Short mmCIF file of C-alpha atoms in Angstrom, two decimals:
data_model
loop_
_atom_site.label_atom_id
_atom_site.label_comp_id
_atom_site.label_asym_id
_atom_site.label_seq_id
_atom_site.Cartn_x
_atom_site.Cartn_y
_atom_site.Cartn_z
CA UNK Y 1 80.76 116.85 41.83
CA UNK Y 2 83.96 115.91 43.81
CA UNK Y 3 86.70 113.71 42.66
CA UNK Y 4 85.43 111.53 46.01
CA UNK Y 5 81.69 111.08 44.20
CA UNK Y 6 83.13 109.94 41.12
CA UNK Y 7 85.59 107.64 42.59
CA UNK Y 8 82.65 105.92 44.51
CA UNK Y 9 80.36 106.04 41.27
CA UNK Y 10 83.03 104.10 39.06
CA UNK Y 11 83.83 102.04 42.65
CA UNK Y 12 80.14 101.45 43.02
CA UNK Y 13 79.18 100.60 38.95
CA UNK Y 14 81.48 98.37 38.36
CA UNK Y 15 80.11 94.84 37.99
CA UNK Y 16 82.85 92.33 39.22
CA UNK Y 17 83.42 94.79 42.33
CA UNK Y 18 79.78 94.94 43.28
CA UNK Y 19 80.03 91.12 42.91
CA UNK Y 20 81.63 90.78 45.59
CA UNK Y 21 80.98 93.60 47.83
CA UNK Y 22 77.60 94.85 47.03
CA UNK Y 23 76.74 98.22 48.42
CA UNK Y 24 79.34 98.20 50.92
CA UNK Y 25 81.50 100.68 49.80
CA UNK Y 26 82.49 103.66 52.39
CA UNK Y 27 84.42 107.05 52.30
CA UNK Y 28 86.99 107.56 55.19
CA UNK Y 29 86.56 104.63 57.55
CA UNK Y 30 84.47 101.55 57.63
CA UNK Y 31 81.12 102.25 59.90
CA UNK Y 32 80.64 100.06 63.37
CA UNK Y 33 79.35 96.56 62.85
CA UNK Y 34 80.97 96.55 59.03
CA UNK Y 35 79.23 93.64 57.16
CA UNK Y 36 82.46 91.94 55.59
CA UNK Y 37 83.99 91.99 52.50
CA UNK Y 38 84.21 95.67 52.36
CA UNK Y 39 85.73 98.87 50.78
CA UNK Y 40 86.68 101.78 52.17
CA UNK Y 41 89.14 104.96 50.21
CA UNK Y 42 90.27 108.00 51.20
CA UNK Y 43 92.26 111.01 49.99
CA UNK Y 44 96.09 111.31 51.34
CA UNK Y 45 97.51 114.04 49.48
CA UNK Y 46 96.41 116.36 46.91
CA UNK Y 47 98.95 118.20 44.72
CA UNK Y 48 98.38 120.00 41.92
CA UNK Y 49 100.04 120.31 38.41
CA UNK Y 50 101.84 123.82 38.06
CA UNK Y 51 103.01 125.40 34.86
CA UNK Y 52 105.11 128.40 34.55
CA UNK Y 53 102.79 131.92 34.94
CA UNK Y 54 99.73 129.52 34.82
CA UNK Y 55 97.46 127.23 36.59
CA UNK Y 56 96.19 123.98 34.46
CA UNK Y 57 94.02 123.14 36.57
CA UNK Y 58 95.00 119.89 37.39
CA UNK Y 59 95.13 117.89 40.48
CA UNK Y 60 96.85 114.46 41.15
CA UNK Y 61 95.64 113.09 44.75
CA UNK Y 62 96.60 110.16 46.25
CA UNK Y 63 93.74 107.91 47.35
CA UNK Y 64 94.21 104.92 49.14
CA UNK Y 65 91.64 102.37 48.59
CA UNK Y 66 91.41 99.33 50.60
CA UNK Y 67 89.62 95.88 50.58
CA UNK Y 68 88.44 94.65 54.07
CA UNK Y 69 87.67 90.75 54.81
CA UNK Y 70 87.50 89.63 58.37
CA UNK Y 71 89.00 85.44 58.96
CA UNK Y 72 86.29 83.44 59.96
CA UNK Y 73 87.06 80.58 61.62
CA UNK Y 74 86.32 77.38 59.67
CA UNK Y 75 84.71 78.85 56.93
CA UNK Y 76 86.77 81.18 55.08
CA UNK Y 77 89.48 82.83 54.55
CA UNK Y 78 89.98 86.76 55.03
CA UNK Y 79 92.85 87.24 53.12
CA UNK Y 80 91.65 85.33 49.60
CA UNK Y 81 88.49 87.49 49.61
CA UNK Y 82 90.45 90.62 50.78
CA UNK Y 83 92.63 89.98 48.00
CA UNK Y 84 89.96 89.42 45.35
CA UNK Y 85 88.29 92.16 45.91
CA UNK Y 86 91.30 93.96 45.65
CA UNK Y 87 91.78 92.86 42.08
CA UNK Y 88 88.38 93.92 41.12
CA UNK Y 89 89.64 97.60 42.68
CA UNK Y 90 92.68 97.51 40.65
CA UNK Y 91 90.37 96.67 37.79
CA UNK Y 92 88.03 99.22 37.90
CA UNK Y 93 90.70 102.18 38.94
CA UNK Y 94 93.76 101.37 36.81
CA UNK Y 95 94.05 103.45 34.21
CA UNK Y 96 90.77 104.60 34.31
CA UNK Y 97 89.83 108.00 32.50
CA UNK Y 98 86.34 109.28 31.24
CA UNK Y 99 83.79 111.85 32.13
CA UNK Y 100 81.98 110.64 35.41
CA UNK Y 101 79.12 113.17 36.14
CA UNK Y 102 81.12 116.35 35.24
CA UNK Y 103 84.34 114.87 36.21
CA UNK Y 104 87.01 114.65 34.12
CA UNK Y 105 89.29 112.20 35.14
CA UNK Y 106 92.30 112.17 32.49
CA UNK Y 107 94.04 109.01 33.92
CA UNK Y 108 94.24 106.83 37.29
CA UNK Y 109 97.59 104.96 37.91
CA UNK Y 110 97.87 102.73 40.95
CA UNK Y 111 101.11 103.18 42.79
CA UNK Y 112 101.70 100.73 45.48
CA UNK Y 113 99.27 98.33 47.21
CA UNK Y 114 100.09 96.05 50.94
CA UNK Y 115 98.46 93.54 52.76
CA UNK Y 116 97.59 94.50 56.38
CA UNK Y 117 96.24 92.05 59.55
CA UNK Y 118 94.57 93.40 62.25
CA UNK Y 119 95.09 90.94 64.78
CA UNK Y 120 92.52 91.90 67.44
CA UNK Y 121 89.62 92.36 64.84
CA UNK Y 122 91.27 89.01 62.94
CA UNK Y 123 90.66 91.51 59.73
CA UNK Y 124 92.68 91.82 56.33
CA UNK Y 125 93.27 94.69 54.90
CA UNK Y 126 94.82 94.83 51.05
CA UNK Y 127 95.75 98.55 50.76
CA UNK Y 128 96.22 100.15 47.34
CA UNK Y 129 97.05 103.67 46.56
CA UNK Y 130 96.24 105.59 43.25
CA UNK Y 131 96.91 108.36 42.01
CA UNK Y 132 94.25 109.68 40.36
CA UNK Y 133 94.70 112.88 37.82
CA UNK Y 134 91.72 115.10 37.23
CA UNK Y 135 90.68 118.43 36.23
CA UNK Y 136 89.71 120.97 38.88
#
């Protein structure tokens, strides 16, 4: 299993995320016609852990992960939900580590997180990136 599959298993488990989001949580890019609040994550950089005359076998990619809420006029707003769902992302990634389906993930630490508006599509974005260390 890819580090991807278990990132969207513990994404896609955990309770107070699902709360909010249901099954709407994507790899890559949203799809067309997006029911909102959304997530989406993808992989931005994966280096790996050397040692000297060895491989560990590590890897420590960078994944962003973002929460999606589009404004809706007189009824709510984007940006609180974005940002809630965002916490429940922070919750289930940070400083997660366990055994997910053959994984191993030995620790997750979030590094930076930003709030994004797309003014055309009147969507929020809350960005945050992890960095997620596995075994290979």
């Amino acid at each position: 299993m890819a580090i991807e599959e278990a990132i969207y298993t513990r994404l896609s488990t955990f309770a107070g995320l699902t709360a909010l989001v249901s099954t709407r949580i994507h790899t890559l890019v949203l799809p067309e016609g997006v029911t909102y609040p959304a997530v989406s994550f993808f992989r931005v950089s994966g280096p790996r852990v050397h040692a000297m005359g060895s491989e560990p076998g590590l890897v420590m990619p960078r994944f962003q992960v973002s929460a999606w809420d589009q404004d809706v006029e007189g009824v709510s707003s984007g940006y609180t939900t974005a940002r809630a769902v965002s916490a429940q992302i922070r919750a289930a990634l940070s400083r997660w580590s366990g055994t997910v389906n053959g994984v191993v993930v030995q620790d997750s630490l979030m590094e930076t997180e930003r709030d994004l508006f797309n003014e055309r599509l009147k969507v929020w974005q809350v960005a945050s990136d992890f960095m997620i260390i596995h075994e290979e």
